[in-house]
Short mmCIF file of C-alpha atoms in Angstrom, two decimals:
data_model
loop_
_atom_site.label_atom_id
_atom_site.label_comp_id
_atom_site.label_asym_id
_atom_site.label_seq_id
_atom_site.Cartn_x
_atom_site.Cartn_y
_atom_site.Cartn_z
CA UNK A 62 56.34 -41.57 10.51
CA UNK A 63 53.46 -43.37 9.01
CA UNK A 64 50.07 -43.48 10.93
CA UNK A 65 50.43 -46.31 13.92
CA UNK A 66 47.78 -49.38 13.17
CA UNK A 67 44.03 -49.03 13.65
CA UNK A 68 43.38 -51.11 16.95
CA UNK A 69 40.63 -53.53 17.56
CA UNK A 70 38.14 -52.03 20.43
CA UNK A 71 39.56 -52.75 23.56
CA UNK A 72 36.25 -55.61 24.35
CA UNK A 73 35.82 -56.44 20.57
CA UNK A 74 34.43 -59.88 21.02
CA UNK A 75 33.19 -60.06 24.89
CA UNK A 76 29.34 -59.97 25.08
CA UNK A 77 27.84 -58.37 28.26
CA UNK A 78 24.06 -59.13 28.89
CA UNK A 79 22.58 -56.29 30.49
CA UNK A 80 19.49 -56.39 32.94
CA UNK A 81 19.23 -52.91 33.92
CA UNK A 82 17.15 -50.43 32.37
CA UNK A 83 18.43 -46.86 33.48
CA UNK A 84 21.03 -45.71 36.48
CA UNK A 85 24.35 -46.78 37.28
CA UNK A 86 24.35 -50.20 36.12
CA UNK A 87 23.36 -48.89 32.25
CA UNK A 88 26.08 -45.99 32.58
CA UNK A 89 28.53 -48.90 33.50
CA UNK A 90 26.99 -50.97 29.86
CA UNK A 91 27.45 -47.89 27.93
CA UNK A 92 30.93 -47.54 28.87
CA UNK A 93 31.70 -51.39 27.90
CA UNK A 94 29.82 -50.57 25.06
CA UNK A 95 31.92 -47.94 23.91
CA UNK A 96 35.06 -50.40 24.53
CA UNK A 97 33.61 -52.30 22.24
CA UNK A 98 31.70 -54.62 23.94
CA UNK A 99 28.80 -56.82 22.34
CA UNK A 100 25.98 -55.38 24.72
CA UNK A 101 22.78 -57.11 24.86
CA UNK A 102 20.09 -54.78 26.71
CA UNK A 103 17.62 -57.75 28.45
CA UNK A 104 14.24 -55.80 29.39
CA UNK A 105 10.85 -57.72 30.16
CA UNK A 106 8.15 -58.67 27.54
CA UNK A 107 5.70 -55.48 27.13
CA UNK A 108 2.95 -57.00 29.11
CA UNK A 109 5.61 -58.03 31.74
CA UNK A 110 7.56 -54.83 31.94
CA UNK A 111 5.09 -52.58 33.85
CA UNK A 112 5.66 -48.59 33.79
CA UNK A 113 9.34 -48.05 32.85
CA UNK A 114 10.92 -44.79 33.61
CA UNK A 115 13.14 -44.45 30.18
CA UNK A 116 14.63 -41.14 29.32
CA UNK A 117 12.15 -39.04 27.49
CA UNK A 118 14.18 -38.13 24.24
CA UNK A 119 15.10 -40.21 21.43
CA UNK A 120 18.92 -39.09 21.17
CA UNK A 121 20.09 -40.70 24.69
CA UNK A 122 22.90 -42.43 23.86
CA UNK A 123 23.00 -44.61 27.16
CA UNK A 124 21.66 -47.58 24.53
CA UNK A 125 24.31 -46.60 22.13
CA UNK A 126 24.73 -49.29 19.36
CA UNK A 127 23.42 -52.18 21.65
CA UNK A 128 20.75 -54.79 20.69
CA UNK A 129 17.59 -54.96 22.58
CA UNK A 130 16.23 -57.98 23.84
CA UNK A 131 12.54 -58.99 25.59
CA UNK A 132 12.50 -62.08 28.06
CA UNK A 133 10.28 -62.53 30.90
CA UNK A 134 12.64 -63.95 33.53
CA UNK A 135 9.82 -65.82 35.38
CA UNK A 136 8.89 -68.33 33.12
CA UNK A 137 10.19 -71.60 32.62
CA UNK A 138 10.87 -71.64 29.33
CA UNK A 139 11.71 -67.81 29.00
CA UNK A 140 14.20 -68.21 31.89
CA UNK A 141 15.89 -71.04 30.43
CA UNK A 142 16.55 -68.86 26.74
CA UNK A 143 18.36 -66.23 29.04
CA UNK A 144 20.38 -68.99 30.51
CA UNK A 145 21.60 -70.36 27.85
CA UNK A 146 22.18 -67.19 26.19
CA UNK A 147 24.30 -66.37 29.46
CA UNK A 148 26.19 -69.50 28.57
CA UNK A 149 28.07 -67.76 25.98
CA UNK A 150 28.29 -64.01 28.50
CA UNK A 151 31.33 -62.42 29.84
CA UNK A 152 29.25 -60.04 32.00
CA UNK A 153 25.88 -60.32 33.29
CA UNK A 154 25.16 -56.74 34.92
CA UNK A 155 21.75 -56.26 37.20
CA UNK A 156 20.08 -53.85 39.67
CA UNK A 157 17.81 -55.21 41.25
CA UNK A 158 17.09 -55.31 44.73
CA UNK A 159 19.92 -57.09 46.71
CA UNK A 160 18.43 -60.94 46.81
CA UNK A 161 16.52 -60.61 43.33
CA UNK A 162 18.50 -61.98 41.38
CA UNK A 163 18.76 -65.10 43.36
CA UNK A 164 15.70 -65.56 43.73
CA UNK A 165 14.69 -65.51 39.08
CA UNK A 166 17.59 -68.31 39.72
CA UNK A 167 20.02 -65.63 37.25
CA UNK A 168 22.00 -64.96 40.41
CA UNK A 169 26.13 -65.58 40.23
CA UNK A 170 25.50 -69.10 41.59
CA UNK A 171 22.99 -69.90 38.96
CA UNK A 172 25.22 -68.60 35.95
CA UNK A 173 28.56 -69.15 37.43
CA UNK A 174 27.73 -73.48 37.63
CA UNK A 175 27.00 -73.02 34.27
CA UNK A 176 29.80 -70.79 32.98
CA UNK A 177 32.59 -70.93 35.34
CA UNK A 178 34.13 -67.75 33.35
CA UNK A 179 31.10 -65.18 33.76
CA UNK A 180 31.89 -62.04 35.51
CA UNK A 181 28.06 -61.07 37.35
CA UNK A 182 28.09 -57.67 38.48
CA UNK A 183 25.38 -56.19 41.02
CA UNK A 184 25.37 -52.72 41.29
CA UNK A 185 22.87 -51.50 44.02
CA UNK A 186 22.22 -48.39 45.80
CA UNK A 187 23.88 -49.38 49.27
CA UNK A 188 25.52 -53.17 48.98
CA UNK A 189 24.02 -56.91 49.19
CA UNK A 190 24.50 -56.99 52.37
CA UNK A 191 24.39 -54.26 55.26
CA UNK A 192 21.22 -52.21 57.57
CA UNK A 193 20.96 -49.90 54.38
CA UNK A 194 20.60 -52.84 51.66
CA UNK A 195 17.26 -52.83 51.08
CA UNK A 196 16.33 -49.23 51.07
CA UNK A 197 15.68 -47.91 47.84
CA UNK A 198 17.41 -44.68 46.67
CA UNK A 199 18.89 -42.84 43.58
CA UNK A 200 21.78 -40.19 42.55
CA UNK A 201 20.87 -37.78 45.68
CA UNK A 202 20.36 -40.13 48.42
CA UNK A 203 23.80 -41.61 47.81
CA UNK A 204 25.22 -37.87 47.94
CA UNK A 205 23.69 -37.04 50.41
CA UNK A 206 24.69 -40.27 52.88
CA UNK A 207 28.50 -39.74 51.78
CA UNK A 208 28.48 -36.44 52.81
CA UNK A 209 28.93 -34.63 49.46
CA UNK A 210 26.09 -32.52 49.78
CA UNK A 211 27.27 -31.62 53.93
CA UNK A 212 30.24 -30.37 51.87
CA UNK A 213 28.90 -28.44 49.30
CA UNK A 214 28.30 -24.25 49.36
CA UNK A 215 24.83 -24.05 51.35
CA UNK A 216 21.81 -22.51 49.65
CA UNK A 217 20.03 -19.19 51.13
CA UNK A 218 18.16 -21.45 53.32
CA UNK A 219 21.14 -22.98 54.85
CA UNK A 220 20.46 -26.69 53.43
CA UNK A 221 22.79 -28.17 50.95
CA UNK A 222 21.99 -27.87 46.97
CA UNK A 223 21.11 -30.46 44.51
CA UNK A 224 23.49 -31.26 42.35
CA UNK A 225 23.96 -30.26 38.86
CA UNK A 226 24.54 -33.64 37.87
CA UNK A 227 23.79 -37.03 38.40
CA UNK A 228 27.55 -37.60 39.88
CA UNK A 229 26.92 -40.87 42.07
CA UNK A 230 25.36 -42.92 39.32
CA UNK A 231 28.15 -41.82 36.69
CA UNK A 232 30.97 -41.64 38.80
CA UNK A 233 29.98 -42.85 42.19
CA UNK A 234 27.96 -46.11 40.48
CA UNK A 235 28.26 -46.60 36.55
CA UNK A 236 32.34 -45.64 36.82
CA UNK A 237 32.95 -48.02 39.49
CA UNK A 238 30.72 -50.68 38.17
CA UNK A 239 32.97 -50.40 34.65
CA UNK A 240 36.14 -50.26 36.16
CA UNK A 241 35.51 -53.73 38.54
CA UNK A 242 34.07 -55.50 35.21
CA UNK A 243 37.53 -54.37 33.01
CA UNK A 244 40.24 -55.36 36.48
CA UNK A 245 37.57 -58.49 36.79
CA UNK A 246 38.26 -59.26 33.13
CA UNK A 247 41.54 -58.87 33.33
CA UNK A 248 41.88 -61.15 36.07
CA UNK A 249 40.12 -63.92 33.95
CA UNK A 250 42.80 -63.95 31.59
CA UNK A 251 45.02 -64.74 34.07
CA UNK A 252 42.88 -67.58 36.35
CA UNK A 253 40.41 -68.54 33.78
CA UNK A 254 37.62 -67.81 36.21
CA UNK A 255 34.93 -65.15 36.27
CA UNK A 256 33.87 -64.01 39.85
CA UNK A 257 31.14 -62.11 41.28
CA UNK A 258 31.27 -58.15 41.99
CA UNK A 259 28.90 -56.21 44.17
CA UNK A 260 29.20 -52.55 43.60
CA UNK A 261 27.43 -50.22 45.79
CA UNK A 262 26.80 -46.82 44.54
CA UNK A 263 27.24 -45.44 47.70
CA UNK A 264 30.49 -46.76 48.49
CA UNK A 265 32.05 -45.40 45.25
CA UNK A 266 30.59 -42.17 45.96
CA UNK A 267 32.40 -42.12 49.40
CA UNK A 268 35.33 -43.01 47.63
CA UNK A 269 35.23 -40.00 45.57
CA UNK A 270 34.91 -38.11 48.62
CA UNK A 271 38.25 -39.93 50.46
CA UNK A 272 40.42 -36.56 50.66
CA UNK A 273 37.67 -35.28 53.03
CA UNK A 274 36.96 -38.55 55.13
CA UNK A 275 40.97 -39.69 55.29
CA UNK A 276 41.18 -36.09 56.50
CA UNK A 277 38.64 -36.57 59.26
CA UNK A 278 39.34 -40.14 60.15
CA UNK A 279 43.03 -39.16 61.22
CA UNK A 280 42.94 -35.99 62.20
CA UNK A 281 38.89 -35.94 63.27
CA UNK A 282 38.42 -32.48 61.92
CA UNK A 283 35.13 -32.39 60.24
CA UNK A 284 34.92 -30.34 56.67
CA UNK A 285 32.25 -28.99 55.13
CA UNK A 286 31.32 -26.12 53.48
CA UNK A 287 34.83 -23.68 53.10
CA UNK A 288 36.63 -26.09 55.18
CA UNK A 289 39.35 -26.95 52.79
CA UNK A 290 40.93 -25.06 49.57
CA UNK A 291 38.75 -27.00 47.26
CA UNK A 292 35.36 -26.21 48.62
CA UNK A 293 35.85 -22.58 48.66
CA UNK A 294 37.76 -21.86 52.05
CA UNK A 295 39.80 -19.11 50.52
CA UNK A 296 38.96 -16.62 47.56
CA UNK A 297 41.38 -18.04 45.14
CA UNK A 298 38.94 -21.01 44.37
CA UNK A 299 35.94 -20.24 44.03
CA UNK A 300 32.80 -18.45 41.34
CA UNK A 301 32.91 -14.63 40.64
CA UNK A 302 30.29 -12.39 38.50
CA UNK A 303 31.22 -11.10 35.46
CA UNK A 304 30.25 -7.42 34.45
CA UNK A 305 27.69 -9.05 31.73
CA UNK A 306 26.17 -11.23 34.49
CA UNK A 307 28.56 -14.41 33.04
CA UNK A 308 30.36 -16.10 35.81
CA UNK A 309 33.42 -17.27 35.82
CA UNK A 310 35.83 -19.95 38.14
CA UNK A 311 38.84 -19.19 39.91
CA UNK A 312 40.45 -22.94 40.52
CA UNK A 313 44.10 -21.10 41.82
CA UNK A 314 45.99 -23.32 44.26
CA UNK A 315 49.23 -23.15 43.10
CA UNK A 316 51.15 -19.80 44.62
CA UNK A 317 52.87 -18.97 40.74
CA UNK A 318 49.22 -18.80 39.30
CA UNK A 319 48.23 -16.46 42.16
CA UNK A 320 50.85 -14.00 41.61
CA UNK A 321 49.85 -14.01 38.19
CA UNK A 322 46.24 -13.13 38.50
CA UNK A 323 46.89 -10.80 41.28
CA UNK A 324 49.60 -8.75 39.16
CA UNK A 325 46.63 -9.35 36.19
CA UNK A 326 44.42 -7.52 38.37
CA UNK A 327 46.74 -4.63 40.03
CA UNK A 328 45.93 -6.47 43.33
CA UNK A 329 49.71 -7.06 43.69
CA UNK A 330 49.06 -6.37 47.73
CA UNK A 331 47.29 -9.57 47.90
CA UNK A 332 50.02 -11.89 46.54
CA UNK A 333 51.66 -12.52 50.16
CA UNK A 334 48.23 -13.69 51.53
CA UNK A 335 46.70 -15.98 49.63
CA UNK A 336 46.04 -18.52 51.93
CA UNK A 337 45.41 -16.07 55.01
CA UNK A 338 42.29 -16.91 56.55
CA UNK A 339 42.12 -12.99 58.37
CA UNK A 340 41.87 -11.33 55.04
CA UNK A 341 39.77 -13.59 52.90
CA UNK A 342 36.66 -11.34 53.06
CA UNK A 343 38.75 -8.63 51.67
CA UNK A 344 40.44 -10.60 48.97
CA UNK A 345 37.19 -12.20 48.16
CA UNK A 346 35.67 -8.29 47.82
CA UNK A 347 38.46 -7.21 45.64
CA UNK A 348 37.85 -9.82 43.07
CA UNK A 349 34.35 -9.50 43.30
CA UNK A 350 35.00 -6.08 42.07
CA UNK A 351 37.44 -6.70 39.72
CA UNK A 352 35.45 -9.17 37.29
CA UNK A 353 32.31 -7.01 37.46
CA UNK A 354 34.67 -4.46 35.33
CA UNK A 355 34.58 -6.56 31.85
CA UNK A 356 32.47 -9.25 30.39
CA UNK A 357 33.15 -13.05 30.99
CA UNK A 358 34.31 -14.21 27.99
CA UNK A 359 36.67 -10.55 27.49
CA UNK A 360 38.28 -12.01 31.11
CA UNK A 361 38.51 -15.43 29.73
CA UNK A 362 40.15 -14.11 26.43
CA UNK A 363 42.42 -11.76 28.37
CA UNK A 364 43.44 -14.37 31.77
CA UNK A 365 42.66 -17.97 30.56
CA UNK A 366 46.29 -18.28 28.43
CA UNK A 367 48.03 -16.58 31.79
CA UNK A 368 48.23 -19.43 34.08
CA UNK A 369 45.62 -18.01 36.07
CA UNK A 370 43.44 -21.04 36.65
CA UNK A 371 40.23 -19.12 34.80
CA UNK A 372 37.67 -21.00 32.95
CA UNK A 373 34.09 -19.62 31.90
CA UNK A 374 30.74 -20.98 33.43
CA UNK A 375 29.57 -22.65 30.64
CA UNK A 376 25.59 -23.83 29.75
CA UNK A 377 25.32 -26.78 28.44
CA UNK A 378 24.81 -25.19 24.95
CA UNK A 379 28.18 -23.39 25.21
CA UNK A 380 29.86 -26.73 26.66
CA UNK A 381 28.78 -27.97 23.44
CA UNK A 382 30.28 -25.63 21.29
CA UNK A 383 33.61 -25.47 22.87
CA UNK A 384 36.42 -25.55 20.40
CA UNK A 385 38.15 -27.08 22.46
CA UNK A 386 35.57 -30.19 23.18
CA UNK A 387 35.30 -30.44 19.52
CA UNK A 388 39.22 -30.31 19.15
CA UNK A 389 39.06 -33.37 21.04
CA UNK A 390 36.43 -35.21 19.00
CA UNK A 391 34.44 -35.87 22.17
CA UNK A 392 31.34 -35.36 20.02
CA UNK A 393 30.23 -37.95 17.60
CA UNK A 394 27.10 -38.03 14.84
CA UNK A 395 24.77 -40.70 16.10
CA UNK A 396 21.71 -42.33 13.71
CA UNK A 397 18.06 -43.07 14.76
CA UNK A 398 16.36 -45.18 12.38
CA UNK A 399 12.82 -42.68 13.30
CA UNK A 400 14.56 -39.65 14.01
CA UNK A 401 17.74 -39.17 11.61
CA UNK A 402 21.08 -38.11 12.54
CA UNK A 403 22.53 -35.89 15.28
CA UNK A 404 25.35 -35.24 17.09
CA UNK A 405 25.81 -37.34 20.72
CA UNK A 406 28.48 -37.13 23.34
CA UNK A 407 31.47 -39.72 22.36
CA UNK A 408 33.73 -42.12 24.58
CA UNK A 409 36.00 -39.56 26.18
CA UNK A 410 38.64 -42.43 27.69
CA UNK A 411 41.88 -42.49 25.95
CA UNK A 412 42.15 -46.00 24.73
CA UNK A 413 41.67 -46.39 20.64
CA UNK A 414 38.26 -47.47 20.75
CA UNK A 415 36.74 -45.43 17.95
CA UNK A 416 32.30 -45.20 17.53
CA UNK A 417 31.32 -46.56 14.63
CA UNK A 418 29.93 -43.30 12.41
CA UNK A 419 26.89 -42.74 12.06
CA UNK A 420 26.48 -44.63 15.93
CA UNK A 421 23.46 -46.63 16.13
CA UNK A 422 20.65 -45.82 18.88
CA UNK A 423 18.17 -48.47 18.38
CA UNK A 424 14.60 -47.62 19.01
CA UNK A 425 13.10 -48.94 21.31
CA UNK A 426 10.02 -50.14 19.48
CA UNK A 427 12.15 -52.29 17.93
CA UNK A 428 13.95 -55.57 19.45
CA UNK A 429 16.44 -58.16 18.61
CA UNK A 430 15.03 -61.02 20.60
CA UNK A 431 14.68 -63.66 17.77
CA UNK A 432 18.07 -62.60 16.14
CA UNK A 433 20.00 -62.72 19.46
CA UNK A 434 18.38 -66.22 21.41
CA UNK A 435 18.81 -67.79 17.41
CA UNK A 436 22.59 -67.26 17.77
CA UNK A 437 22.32 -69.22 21.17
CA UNK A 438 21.56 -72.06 19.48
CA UNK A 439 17.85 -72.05 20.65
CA UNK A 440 15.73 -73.70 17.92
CA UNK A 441 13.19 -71.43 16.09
CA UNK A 442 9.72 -73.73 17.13
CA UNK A 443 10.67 -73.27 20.64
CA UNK A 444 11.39 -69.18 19.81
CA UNK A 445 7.94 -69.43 18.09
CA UNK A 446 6.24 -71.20 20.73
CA UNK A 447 7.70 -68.33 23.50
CA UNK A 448 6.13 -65.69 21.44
CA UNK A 449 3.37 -66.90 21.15
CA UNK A 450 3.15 -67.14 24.78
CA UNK A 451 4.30 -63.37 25.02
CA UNK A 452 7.60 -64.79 26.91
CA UNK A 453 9.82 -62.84 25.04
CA UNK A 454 8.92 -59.92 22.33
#
């Protein structure tokens, strides 16, 4: 059968205005960005912006093929360019403290009289509205309040670890934030209005952790650390030593894939007790001893094609280098205009929304502010006169 159609991107022609600068609220522009949205990254005029906290290397791709725009939201005139500009928006996003917006006169309110269709998304640590609303906070503090961390393998010391990842602003936040702007989108084509979403990050991280609190809220048993199957209760899930020092995970629930490692092993007397609490520490000594006998990656060549539910511990460098990953494509070359080319994480959702190769990151030294308020119809004296002023750069 011939090849099916190239699609469009799945956003080609919606234009999201961005007001973030890092955190959950840019994870959730990148990913609209790599549906093929128009995304317009809206930062404050140099002398305006204060001391930003960007990531320190060139190659983030959290900007990924966007256009970068300078406005200081304060003034007048400034204030009004962003306006209209939001005139012709599907999605305003912002961050700022719960009130803030409202207060610039960008709020949903503000934009929504103007442009009845505009989906305005807030995405703050802890809600609008609530005790918690005006604390500050990042990825941690919105683990830790969910009870993810309570639930995670304890360190030496008996407190919980950090995190190897930023998982409440990707998933918790920037995930959630993405997925209310696409159903909110979706539900514009059917009413013809936009609407107003407030995303807190700590919600969607307690949402991620709803197996654990449905558990407790009808049953009232508390988990935490080896409480349940998935956080290490019994010794078919968990991380064993390899006889290199590698480590490697054991994700077994299924009884089939336990018979087959155990028969893998010559530990055939444990099949009948995998999920017997009495002779975990026994089980979870065998194993121990059993993967310090061969390297990691001679286990993961020997077990991984078994159905044993064994993957290597991999460093970033390794992830990177995967055949698998690049298999998949998940890796794409990106261009800096400074810097060259290099290779980037890709989109890694399913829908046909292809990168554009080379990807553009735009430097940040660099802005589209002219270009961008010009195709909102705003005359170039009055551009003129605003840079002048150092209202927008």
């Amino acid at each position: 059968m011939p090849p099916a159609p190239a699609l469009p991107p799945v956003l080609d022609g919606t234009l999201v205005l961005d007001l973030s600068t890092a955190g959950p609220a840019a994870r959730a522009a990148r990913i609209l960005a790599d549906f093929g949205a128009r995304v317009v990254k809206v930062g404050a005029p140099p002398r305006k912006a204060g001391v930003q906290n960007t990531p320190p290397f060139y190659a983030y791709s959290g900007n990924r093929g966007m256009q970068l725009v300078q406005i200081d939201l304060k003034a007048p005139a400034s204030k009004e360019a962003f306006l209209r500009l939001a005139d012709g928006a599907d999605v305003v996003i912002e961050s700022y403290r719960p009130g803030v917006a409202d207060r610039l006169g960008i709020g949903y309110a503000a934009l929504s009289k103007r442009n009845p269709r505009i989906v305005v998304c807030s995405t703050s640590g802890y809600g609008q509205s609530g005790p918690a609303s005006q604390r500050a906070g990042h990825d941690l503090n919105y683990a830790a309040v969910s009870g993810y961390l309570d639930c995670t393998e304890r360190r030496p010391d008996g407190g919980p670890p950090l995190p190897g990842a930023s998982i409440a602003d990707g998933a918790g936040g920037g995930m959630h934030a993405a997925m209310s702007i696409l159903a909110a989108l979706l539900r514009r084509e059917r009413t013809g209005r936009g609407e107003y979403l407030d995303v807190s990050v700590a919600d969607g991280m307690l949402y991620l952790m709803s197996i654990y609190v449905d558990e407790f809220l009808a049953t009232g048993a508390e988990p935490g650390p080896r409480h349940y199957v998935l956080t290490g209760r019994y010794a078919c899930y968990g991380i064993y030593e390899a006889g290199d020092g590698g480590w490697l995970s054991l994700g077994i629930i299924e009884a089939a894939f336990w018979k087959n490692l155990c028969e893998a092993l010559g530990l055939e007397k444990w099949v009948a007790h995998q999920y017997d609490d009495a002779a975990q520490p026994a089980i979870r000594a065998d194993l121990a001893a059993a993967f310090r006998a061969k390297p990691r990656d001679a286990w993961v060549a020997e077990l991984a094609d078994r159905d044993t539910c064994i993957a290597p511990v991999y460093s970033v460098a390794e992830a990177t280098d995967d055949p698998q990953f690049r298999h998949r494509g998940v890796f794409v070359e990106a261009e800096h205009e400074e810097h060259g080319r290099f290779r980037q994480l890709g989109p890694t959702f399913a829908a046909q929304t292809p990168v554009a190769a080379p990807a553009r990151v735009p430097n940040a030294k660099r802005t589209h502010t002219r270009e961008v308020l010009a195709g909102a119809g705003i005359p170039p004296a009055e551009l003129d006169a605003m840079i002048d002023e150092g209202l927008i750069a």
